[in-house]
N, CA, C and O atoms as a Tinker XYZ file with bonds, in Angstrom:
   428  protein
     1  N    104.456000  110.161000   76.093000    73     2
     2  CA   102.782000  109.660000   75.663000    64     1     3
     3  C    103.094000  108.598000   76.902000    63     2     4     5
     4  O    104.223000  108.483000   77.379000    81     3
     5  N    102.111000  107.948000   77.296000    73     3     6
     6  CA   101.777000  106.930000   78.429000    64     5     7
     7  C    100.593000  106.685000   78.904000    63     6     8     9
     8  O     99.890000  107.688000   79.026000    81     7
     9  N    100.043000  105.503000   79.273000    73     7    10
    10  CA    98.985000  104.977000   79.601000    64     9    11
    11  C     99.293000  104.271000   81.043000    63    10    12    13
    12  O    100.122000  103.380000   81.227000    81    11
    13  N     98.617000  104.745000   81.827000    73    11    14
    14  CA    98.995000  104.231000   83.106000    64    13    15
    15  C     97.884000  103.279000   83.883000    63    14    16    17
    16  O     96.784000  103.425000   83.350000    81    15
    17  N     97.858000  102.462000   84.852000    73    15    18
    18  CA    97.009000  101.755000   85.522000    64    17    19
    19  C     96.993000  102.023000   86.943000    63    18    20    21
    20  O     98.106000  102.176000   87.446000    81    19
    21  N     95.854000  102.128000   87.811000    73    19    22
    22  CA    95.655000  102.248000   89.036000    64    21    23
    23  C     96.237000  100.991000   89.562000    63    22    24    25
    24  O     96.461000   99.968000   88.914000    81    23
    25  N     96.469000  101.218000   90.919000    73    23    26
    26  CA    96.945000  100.141000   91.727000    64    25    27
    27  C     95.942000   98.950000   91.717000    63    26    28    29
    28  O     96.373000   97.798000   91.656000    81    27
    29  N     94.737000   99.190000   91.771000    73    27    30
    30  CA    93.399000   98.721000   91.854000    64    29    31
    31  C     93.195000   97.618000   90.899000    63    30    32    33
    32  O     92.929000   96.426000   91.051000    81    31
    33  N     93.454000   98.566000   89.592000    73    31    34
    34  CA    93.205000   97.949000   87.779000    64    33    35
    35  C     94.301000   96.719000   87.856000    63    34    36    37
    36  O     94.114000   95.525000   87.623000    81    35
    37  N     95.491000   97.391000   88.254000    73    35    38
    38  CA    96.639000   96.166000   88.042000    64    37    39
    39  C     96.333000   95.209000   88.729000    63    38    40    41
    40  O     96.413000   94.122000   88.156000    81    39
    41  N     95.991000   95.206000   89.816000    73    39    42
    42  CA    95.913000   93.985000   90.511000    64    41    43
    43  C     94.711000   92.859000   90.402000    63    42    44    45
    44  O     94.707000   91.713000   90.851000    81    43
    45  N     93.491000   93.701000   89.507000    73    43    46
    46  CA    92.576000   93.013000   88.690000    64    45    47
    47  C     92.743000   92.384000   87.655000    63    46    48    49
    48  O     91.943000   91.523000   87.288000    81    47
    49  N     94.078000   92.780000   86.835000    73    47    50
    50  CA    94.294000   92.511000   85.880000    64    49    51
    51  C     95.312000   91.345000   86.131000    63    50    52    53
    52  O     95.273000   90.353000   85.404000    81    51
    53  N     96.284000   91.454000   87.217000    73    51    54
    54  CA    97.505000   90.335000   87.404000    64    53    55
    55  C     96.621000   89.086000   87.935000    63    54    56    57
    56  O     96.772000   87.889000   87.695000    81    55
    57  N     95.653000   89.740000   88.731000    73    55    58
    58  CA    94.640000   88.259000   89.284000    64    57    59
    59  C     93.903000   87.543000   87.946000    63    58    60    61
    60  O     94.021000   86.333000   87.754000    81    59
    61  N     93.352000   88.164000   87.300000    73    59    62
    62  CA    92.680000   87.448000   86.170000    64    61    63
    63  C     94.043000   86.928000   85.263000    63    62    64    65
    64  O     93.754000   85.836000   84.772000    81    63
    65  N     95.142000   87.258000   84.958000    73    63    66
    66  CA    95.952000   87.040000   84.255000    64    65    67
    67  C     96.411000   85.524000   84.722000    63    66    68    69
    68  O     96.664000   84.670000   83.872000    81    67
    69  N     96.496000   85.266000   86.077000    73    67    70
    70  CA    96.840000   84.316000   86.957000    64    69    71
    71  C     95.931000   83.057000   86.629000    63    70    72    73
    72  O     96.293000   81.948000   86.237000    81    71
    73  N     94.522000   83.576000   86.921000    73    71    74
    74  CA    93.374000   82.434000   86.796000    64    73    75
    75  C     93.055000   82.282000   85.260000    63    74    76    77
    76  O     92.015000   81.655000   85.059000    81    75
    77  N     93.486000   82.563000   84.523000    73    75    78
    78  CA    93.676000   82.588000   83.028000    64    77    79
    79  C     94.996000   81.428000   82.610000    63    78    80    81
    80  O     94.953000   80.578000   81.720000    81    79
    81  N     95.805000   81.632000   83.285000    73    79    82
    82  CA    97.068000   80.728000   83.146000    64    81    83
    83  C     97.932000   81.097000   81.895000    63    82    84    85
    84  O     98.810000   80.406000   81.378000    81    83
    85  N     97.557000   82.156000   81.574000    73    83    86
    86  CA    98.492000   82.800000   80.101000    64    85    87
    87  C     98.242000   84.216000   80.224000    63    86    88    89
    88  O     97.449000   84.703000   81.029000    81    87
    89  N     99.045000   84.951000   79.281000    73    87    90
    90  CA    98.768000   86.073000   78.791000    64    89    91
    91  C    100.247000   87.038000   79.001000    63    90    92    93
    92  O    101.065000   86.872000   79.906000    81    91
    93  N    100.309000   87.889000   78.098000    73    91    94
    94  CA   101.610000   88.639000   78.232000    64    93    95
    95  C    101.339000   90.138000   78.678000    63    94    96    97
    96  O    102.245000   90.834000   79.135000    81    95
    97  N     99.815000   90.671000   78.489000    73    95    98
    98  CA    99.511000   91.765000   79.118000    64    97    99
    99  C     97.948000   92.191000   78.905000    63    98   100   101
   100  O     97.054000   91.345000   78.936000    81    99
   101  N     97.705000   93.556000   78.688000    73    99   102
   102  CA    96.420000   93.764000   78.707000    64   101   103
   103  C     96.500000   94.891000   77.368000    63   102   104   105
   104  O     97.243000   95.870000   77.301000    81   103
   105  N     95.646000   94.495000   76.494000    73   103   106
   106  CA    95.581000   95.221000   75.047000    64   105   107
   107  C     94.505000   96.029000   75.032000    63   106   108   109
   108  O     93.359000   95.602000   75.170000    81   107
   109  N     94.865000   97.509000   74.828000    73   107   110
   110  CA    93.586000   98.682000   74.846000    64   109   111
   111  C     93.914000   99.264000   73.419000    63   110   112   113
   112  O     94.994000   99.440000   72.857000    81   111
   113  N     92.565000   99.512000   73.009000    73   111   114
   114  CA    92.619000  100.095000   71.692000    64   113   115
   115  C     91.456000  101.155000   71.653000    63   114   116   117
   116  O     91.024000  101.726000   72.654000    81   115
   117  N     91.112000  101.299000   70.671000    73   115   118
   118  CA    89.479000  102.171000   70.382000    64   117   119
   119  C     89.422000  101.917000   69.091000    63   118   120   121
   120  O     90.341000  102.038000   68.280000    81   119
   121  N     87.696000  101.356000   68.786000    73   119   122
   122  CA    87.073000  101.363000   67.416000    64   121   123
   123  C     85.934000  102.095000   67.510000    63   122   124   125
   124  O     85.270000  102.291000   68.528000    81   123
   125  N     85.656000  102.641000   65.994000    73   123   126
   126  CA    84.688000  103.433000   65.215000    64   125   127
   127  C     83.317000  102.668000   65.818000    63   126   128   129
   128  O     83.319000  101.469000   65.541000    81   127
   129  N     82.133000  103.120000   66.592000    73   127   130
   130  CA    81.422000  102.545000   66.867000    64   129   131
   131  C     80.571000  103.911000   67.562000    63   130   132   133
   132  O     81.035000  105.051000   67.599000    81   131
   133  N     78.960000  103.418000   68.200000    73   131   134
   134  CA    78.270000  104.086000   69.084000    64   133   135
   135  C     77.610000  105.290000   68.530000    63   134   136   137
   136  O     77.758000  105.616000   67.353000    81   135
   137  N     76.940000  105.900000   69.307000    73   135   138
   138  CA    76.453000  107.349000   69.223000    64   137   139
   139  C     77.458000  108.368000   69.170000    63   138   140   141
   140  O     77.531000  109.228000   68.292000    81   139
   141  N     78.142000  108.250000   70.039000    73   139   142
   142  CA    79.211000  109.116000   69.960000    64   141   143
   143  C     80.843000  109.139000   69.055000    63   142   144   145
   144  O     81.572000  110.129000   69.098000    81   143
   145  N     81.113000  108.182000   68.467000    73   143   146
   146  CA    81.783000  107.840000   67.317000    64   145   147
   147  C     82.941000  106.650000   67.838000    63   146   148   149
   148  O     83.256000  105.810000   66.994000    81   147
   149  N     83.486000  106.579000   69.015000    73   147   150
   150  CA    84.450000  106.060000   69.255000    64   149   151
   151  C     83.975000  105.039000   70.722000    63   150   152   153
   152  O     83.280000  105.531000   71.611000    81   151
   153  N     84.465000  103.612000   70.780000    73   151   154
   154  CA    84.489000  103.148000   71.745000    64   153   155
   155  C     85.523000  102.253000   72.322000    63   154   156   157
   156  O     86.264000  101.683000   71.522000    81   155
   157  N     85.676000  102.055000   73.535000    73   155   158
   158  CA    87.115000  101.589000   73.753000    64   157   159
   159  C     87.166000   99.817000   73.531000    63   158   160   161
   160  O     86.180000   99.090000   73.657000    81   159
   161  N     88.129000   99.494000   73.286000    73   159   162
   162  CA    88.655000   97.679000   72.958000    64   161   163
   163  C     89.360000   97.578000   74.217000    63   162   164   165
   164  O     90.081000   98.452000   74.699000    81   163
   165  N     89.097000   96.456000   74.708000    73   163   166
   166  CA    90.107000   96.041000   76.186000    64   165   167
   167  C     90.140000   94.283000   75.963000    63   166   168   169
   168  O     89.344000   93.420000   75.594000    81   167
   169  N     91.078000   94.324000   76.269000    73   167   170
   170  CA    91.292000   92.278000   76.055000    64   169   171
   171  C     92.525000   92.059000   76.449000    63   170   172   173
   172  O     93.323000   92.993000   76.364000    81   171
   173  N     92.888000   90.986000   76.884000    73   171   174
   174  CA    93.971000   90.058000   77.673000    64   173   175
   175  C     94.842000   89.463000   76.442000    63   174   176   177
   176  O     94.428000   88.458000   75.864000    81   175
   177  N     95.928000   90.024000   76.084000    73   175   178
   178  CA    96.784000   89.758000   75.067000    64   177   179
   179  C     97.814000   88.126000   75.576000    63   178   180   181
   180  O     98.443000   87.740000   76.561000    81   179
   181  N     97.510000   87.682000   74.397000    73   179   182
   182  CA    98.456000   86.126000   74.623000    64   181   183
   183  C     99.629000   86.423000   73.826000    63   182   184   185
   184  O    100.615000   85.701000   73.977000    81   183
   185  N     99.666000   87.431000   72.956000    73   183   186
   186  CA   101.095000   87.710000   72.154000    64   185   187
   187  C    101.275000   89.007000   72.078000    63   186   188   189
   188  O    100.317000   89.779000   72.093000    81   187
   189  N    102.781000   89.493000   71.968000    73   187   190
   190  CA   102.813000   91.107000   71.441000    64   189   191
   191  C    102.903000   91.031000   69.965000    63   190   192   193
   192  O    103.615000   90.270000   69.310000    81   191
   193  N    102.078000   91.927000   69.539000    73   191   194
   194  CA   102.285000   92.012000   67.692000    64   193   195
   195  C    103.422000   93.017000   67.591000    63   194   196   197
   196  O    103.858000   93.717000   68.506000    81   195
   197  N    103.876000   92.967000   66.183000    73   195   198
   198  CA   105.126000   93.562000   65.464000    64   197   199
   199  C    104.714000   94.878000   65.682000    63   198   200   201
   200  O    105.669000   95.567000   66.040000    81   199
   201  N    103.629000   95.516000   65.605000    73   199   202
   202  CA   103.497000   96.834000   65.453000    64   201   203
   203  C    103.127000   97.389000   67.223000    63   202   204   205
   204  O    103.367000   98.555000   67.535000    81   203
   205  N    102.715000   96.696000   67.936000    73   203   206
   206  CA   102.165000   97.167000   69.360000    64   205   207
   207  C    103.345000   98.103000   69.959000    63   206   208   209
   208  O    104.542000   98.002000   69.690000    81   207
   209  N    102.720000   99.059000   70.855000    73   207   210
   210  CA   103.407000   99.967000   71.506000    64   209   211
   211  C    103.031000   99.212000   72.926000    63   210   212   213
   212  O    101.943000   98.767000   73.291000    81   211
   213  N    104.354000   99.222000   73.625000    73   211   214
   214  CA   104.206000   98.700000   75.165000    64   213   215
   215  C    104.846000   99.865000   75.868000    63   214   216   217
   216  O    105.770000  100.620000   75.563000    81   215
   217  N    103.922000   99.744000   77.079000    73   215   218
   218  CA   103.965000  100.508000   78.395000    64   217   219
   219  C    103.712000   99.574000   79.510000    63   218   220   221
   220  O    102.826000   98.721000   79.453000    81   219
   221  N    104.560000   99.751000   80.610000    73   219   222
   222  CA   104.611000   99.371000   81.871000    64   221   223
   223  C    103.843000  100.156000   82.708000    63   222   224   225
   224  O    103.889000  101.379000   82.572000    81   223
   225  N    103.136000   99.645000   83.560000    73   223   226
   226  CA   102.509000  100.404000   84.408000    64   225   227
   227  C    102.010000   99.464000   85.787000    63   226   228   229
   228  O    101.218000   98.557000   85.535000    81   227
   229  N    102.418000   99.635000   87.149000    73   227   230
   230  CA   102.202000   98.759000   88.081000    64   229   231
   231  C    102.557000   97.352000   88.090000    63   230   232   233
   232  O    102.039000   96.502000   88.813000    81   231
   233  N    103.572000   97.146000   87.145000    73   231   234
   234  CA   103.941000   95.620000   86.881000    64   233   235
   235  C    102.688000   94.823000   85.609000    63   234   236   237
   236  O    102.314000   93.663000   85.436000    81   235
   237  N    102.440000   95.820000   85.098000    73   235   238
   238  CA   101.428000   95.289000   84.128000    64   237   239
   239  C    101.841000   95.685000   82.589000    63   238   240   241
   240  O    102.045000   96.874000   82.341000    81   239
   241  N    101.940000   94.907000   81.770000    73   239   242
   242  CA   102.530000   95.253000   80.308000    64   241   243
   243  C    100.851000   95.773000   79.599000    63   242   244   245
   244  O     99.840000   95.079000   79.704000    81   243
   245  N    100.903000   96.920000   79.006000    73   243   246
   246  CA    99.931000   97.451000   78.543000    64   245   247
   247  C    100.200000   97.440000   76.917000    63   246   248   249
   248  O    101.309000   97.913000   76.668000    81   247
   249  N     99.615000   97.105000   75.975000    73   247   250
   250  CA    99.769000   97.076000   74.787000    64   249   251
   251  C     99.023000   97.849000   73.817000    63   250   252   253
   252  O     97.834000   97.564000   73.954000    81   251
   253  N     99.181000   98.639000   72.964000    73   251   254
   254  CA    98.021000   99.674000   72.089000    64   253   255
   255  C     99.062000   99.606000   70.606000    63   254   256   257
   256  O    100.272000   99.703000   70.398000    81   255
   257  N     97.777000   99.375000   69.720000    73   255   258
   258  CA    98.343000   99.715000   68.210000    64   257   259
   259  C     98.337000  100.979000   67.921000    63   258   260   261
   260  O     97.488000  101.768000   68.336000    81   259
   261  N     99.304000  101.268000   67.173000    73   259   262
   262  CA    99.804000  102.696000   66.964000    64   261   263
   263  C     98.577000  103.788000   66.461000    63   262   264   265
   264  O     98.781000  105.002000   66.500000    81   263
   265  N     97.649000  103.373000   66.119000    73   263   266
   266  CA    96.727000  104.023000   65.617000    64   265   267
   267  C     95.640000  104.539000   66.776000    63   266   268   269
   268  O     95.100000  105.645000   66.741000    81   267
   269  N     95.439000  103.619000   67.719000    73   267   270
   270  CA    94.760000  103.919000   68.880000    64   269   271
   271  C     95.578000  104.938000   69.801000    63   270   272   273
   272  O     94.918000  105.560000   70.632000    81   271
   273  N     96.655000  105.115000   69.745000    73   271   274
   274  CA    97.549000  105.733000   70.763000    64   273   275
   275  C     96.994000  107.425000   70.861000    63   274   276   277
   276  O     96.906000  108.037000   71.926000    81   275
   277  N     96.733000  107.865000   69.819000    73   275   278
   278  CA    96.629000  109.542000   69.857000    64   277   279
   279  C     94.984000  109.442000   70.638000    63   278   280   281
   280  O     94.708000  110.512000   71.182000    81   279
   281  N     94.328000  108.804000   70.722000    73   279   282
   282  CA    92.883000  108.683000   71.372000    64   281   283
   283  C     93.487000  108.435000   72.988000    63   282   284   285
   284  O     92.873000  109.027000   73.876000    81   283
   285  N     94.431000  107.750000   73.306000    73   283   286
   286  CA    94.424000  107.268000   74.617000    64   285   287
   287  C     95.402000  107.798000   75.435000    63   286   288   289
   288  O     95.407000  107.870000   76.664000    81   287
   289  N     96.468000  108.268000   74.404000    73   287   290
   290  CA    97.508000  109.059000   75.263000    64   289   291
   291  C     96.863000  109.648000   76.616000    63   290   292   293
   292  O     95.734000  110.110000   76.782000    81   291
   293  N     98.075000  109.468000   77.670000    73   291   294
   294  CA    97.210000  110.194000   79.032000    64   293   295
   295  C     96.542000  109.697000   79.698000    63   294   296   297
   296  O     96.406000  110.221000   80.804000    81   295
   297  N     95.829000  108.528000   79.425000    73   295   298
   298  CA    95.013000  107.880000   79.960000    64   297   299
   299  C     95.098000  107.002000   81.083000    63   298   300   301
   300  O     95.805000  106.000000   80.979000    81   299
   301  N     94.432000  107.252000   82.225000    73   299   302
   302  CA    94.656000  106.482000   83.311000    64   301   303
   303  C     93.106000  105.213000   83.290000    63   302   304   305
   304  O     91.933000  105.515000   83.069000    81   303
   305  N     93.696000  103.766000   83.613000    73   303   306
   306  CA    92.523000  102.854000   83.389000    64   305   307
   307  C     92.521000  102.367000   85.405000    63   306   308   309
   308  O     93.379000  101.888000   86.147000    81   307
   309  N     91.267000  102.762000   85.578000    73   307   310
   310  CA    91.075000  102.212000   86.856000    64   309   311
   311  C     90.005000  101.114000   86.744000    63   310   312   313
   312  O     89.476000  100.702000   85.712000    81   311
   313  N     89.750000  100.644000   88.270000    73   311   314
   314  CA    89.015000   99.629000   88.471000    64   313   315
   315  C     88.028000   99.743000   89.500000    63   314   316   317
   316  O     88.369000   99.638000   90.679000    81   315
   317  N     86.805000   99.954000   89.163000    73   315   318
   318  CA    85.954000  100.299000   90.221000    64   317   319
   319  C     84.790000   99.334000   90.953000    63   318   320   321
   320  O     84.209000   98.483000   90.281000    81   319
   321  N     84.528000   99.501000   92.192000    73   319   322
   322  CA    83.078000   98.698000   92.607000    64   321   323
   323  C     82.182000   99.746000   93.358000    63   322   324   325
   324  O     82.432000  100.306000   94.425000    81   323
   325  N     80.869000   99.905000   92.398000    73   323   326
   326  CA    80.154000  100.981000   93.076000    64   325   327
   327  C     78.762000  100.169000   93.218000    63   326   328   329
   328  O     78.104000   99.842000   92.231000    81   327
   329  N     78.395000   99.887000   94.503000    73   327   330
   330  CA    77.402000   98.819000   95.003000    64   329   331
   331  C     77.541000   97.669000   94.427000    63   330   332   333
   332  O     78.625000   97.110000   94.596000    81   331
   333  N     76.546000   97.015000   93.626000    73   331   334
   334  CA    76.624000   95.807000   92.666000    64   333   335
   335  C     77.692000   95.799000   91.842000    63   334   336   337
   336  O     78.488000   94.861000   91.869000    81   335
   337  N     77.849000   96.947000   90.929000    73   335   338
   338  CA    78.611000   96.992000   89.853000    64   337   339
   339  C     79.718000   97.205000   89.947000    63   338   340   341
   340  O     80.033000   98.036000   90.799000    81   339
   341  N     80.831000   96.551000   89.111000    73   339   342
   342  CA    82.000000   96.585000   89.038000    64   341   343
   343  C     82.422000   96.587000   87.506000    63   342   344   345
   344  O     81.758000   96.099000   86.591000    81   343
   345  N     83.954000   97.384000   87.370000    73   343   346
   346  CA    84.285000   97.276000   85.997000    64   345   347
   347  C     85.504000   98.492000   85.975000    63   346   348   349
   348  O     85.732000   99.360000   86.818000    81   347
   349  N     86.095000   98.245000   84.861000    73   347   350
   350  CA    86.970000   99.184000   84.352000    64   349   351
   351  C     86.440000  100.436000   84.076000    63   350   352   353
   352  O     85.390000  100.521000   83.439000    81   351
   353  N     87.175000  101.659000   84.569000    73   351   354
   354  CA    86.995000  103.475000   84.432000    64   353   355
   355  C     88.092000  103.410000   83.722000    63   354   356   357
   356  O     89.115000  102.758000   83.932000    81   355
   357  N     87.717000  104.393000   82.547000    73   355   358
   358  CA    88.721000  104.876000   81.574000    64   357   359
   359  C     88.704000  106.424000   81.732000    63   358   360   361
   360  O     87.840000  107.101000   81.175000    81   359
   361  N     89.639000  106.944000   82.472000    73   359   362
   362  CA    90.116000  108.339000   82.843000    64   361   363
   363  C     90.657000  109.010000   81.510000    63   362   364   365
   364  O     91.870000  109.206000   81.444000    81   363
   365  N     89.967000  109.324000   80.600000    73   363   366
   366  CA    90.986000  109.574000   79.442000    64   365   367
   367  C     90.842000  111.309000   79.018000    63   366   368   369
   368  O     89.825000  111.811000   78.538000    81   367
   369  N     92.104000  112.033000   79.325000    73   367   370
   370  CA    92.018000  113.407000   79.075000    64   369   371
   371  C     91.448000  113.965000   77.653000    63   370   372   373
   372  O     90.910000  115.065000   77.525000    81   371
   373  N     91.602000  113.271000   76.883000    73   371   374
   374  CA    91.168000  113.401000   75.427000    64   373   375
   375  C     89.955000  113.581000   75.122000    63   374   376   377
   376  O     89.593000  114.329000   74.214000    81   375
   377  N     89.163000  112.882000   75.880000    73   375   378
   378  CA    87.479000  113.043000   75.501000    64   377   379
   379  C     87.096000  114.333000   75.715000    63   378   380   381
   380  O     87.341000  115.047000   76.688000    81   379
   381  N     86.430000  114.590000   74.660000    73   379   382
   382  CA    85.602000  116.162000   74.922000    64   381   383
   383  C     84.013000  115.813000   74.921000    63   382   384   385
   384  O     83.251000  116.739000   75.198000    81   383
   385  N     83.520000  114.654000   74.656000    73   383   386
   386  CA    82.107000  114.322000   74.736000    64   385   387
   387  C     82.020000  112.722000   74.607000    63   386   388   389
   388  O     82.595000  111.958000   73.832000    81   387
   389  N     80.924000  112.441000   75.834000    73   387   390
   390  CA    80.291000  111.085000   75.850000    64   389   391
   391  C     79.169000  111.071000   75.330000    63   390   392   393
   392  O     78.619000  112.133000   75.039000    81   391
   393  N     78.487000  109.675000   75.061000    73   391   394
   394  CA    77.149000  109.185000   74.888000    64   393   395
   395  C     76.440000  109.353000   76.244000    63   394   396   397
   396  O     77.143000  109.398000   77.253000    81   395
   397  N     75.210000  109.441000   76.338000    73   395   398
   398  CA    74.499000  109.121000   77.469000    64   397   399
   399  C     74.340000  107.890000   78.187000    63   398   400   401
   400  O     74.093000  107.916000   79.392000    81   399
   401  N     74.492000  106.512000   77.379000    73   399   402
   402  CA    74.730000  105.562000   77.727000    64   401   403
   403  C     76.340000  105.289000   78.271000    63   402   404   405
   404  O     76.421000  104.370000   79.086000    81   403
   405  N     77.313000  105.809000   78.005000    73   403   406
   406  CA    78.499000  105.686000   78.353000    64   405   407
   407  C     79.410000  104.679000   77.392000    63   406   408   409
   408  O     80.513000  104.276000   77.763000    81   407
   409  N     78.922000  104.382000   76.336000    73   407   410
   410  CA    79.453000  103.305000   75.742000    64   409   411
   411  C     80.201000  103.801000   74.671000    63   410   412   413
   412  O     80.843000  102.917000   74.105000    81   411
   413  N     80.344000  105.035000   74.162000    73   411   414
   414  CA    81.067000  105.691000   73.389000    64   413   415
   415  C     81.594000  106.967000   73.562000    63   414   416   417
   416  O     81.214000  107.396000   74.652000    81   415
   417  N     82.284000  107.748000   72.988000    73   415   418
   418  CA    83.123000  108.962000   73.390000    64   417   419
   419  C     83.443000  109.609000   72.032000    63   418   420   421
   420  O     83.393000  108.979000   70.976000    81   419
   421  N     83.836000  111.140000   72.145000    73   419   422
   422  CA    84.481000  111.874000   71.063000    64   421   423
   423  C     85.647000  112.196000   71.583000    63   422   424   425
   424  O     85.882000  112.108000   72.788000    81   423
   425  N     86.537000  112.627000   70.652000    73   423   426
   426  CA    87.522000  113.493000   71.102000    64   425   427
   427  C     87.724000  114.514000   70.084000    63   426   428
   428  O     88.558000  115.403000   70.259000    81   427
């Protein structure tokens, strides 16, 4: 089981954590919502919770709650700039369908 970050995503996370002046890593998860059923949660973590699963990728600690792991296992997190838009891109091999707006997915 693994979650990875591209070099571009890791650099973005590291730079943001330096600007924040605190943080132990990046917390990823899923929540039930949207028209397809699930959506990603992404936030900077200031503490490691007791039940967090930890992964290291490109020098970044990635924290995931055990319930989210089956939906995220094997995922690669990227950070892309396309024209005026920029943001994280979730390359998740578990996704079977995504909604038209791109905000939610099904596994």
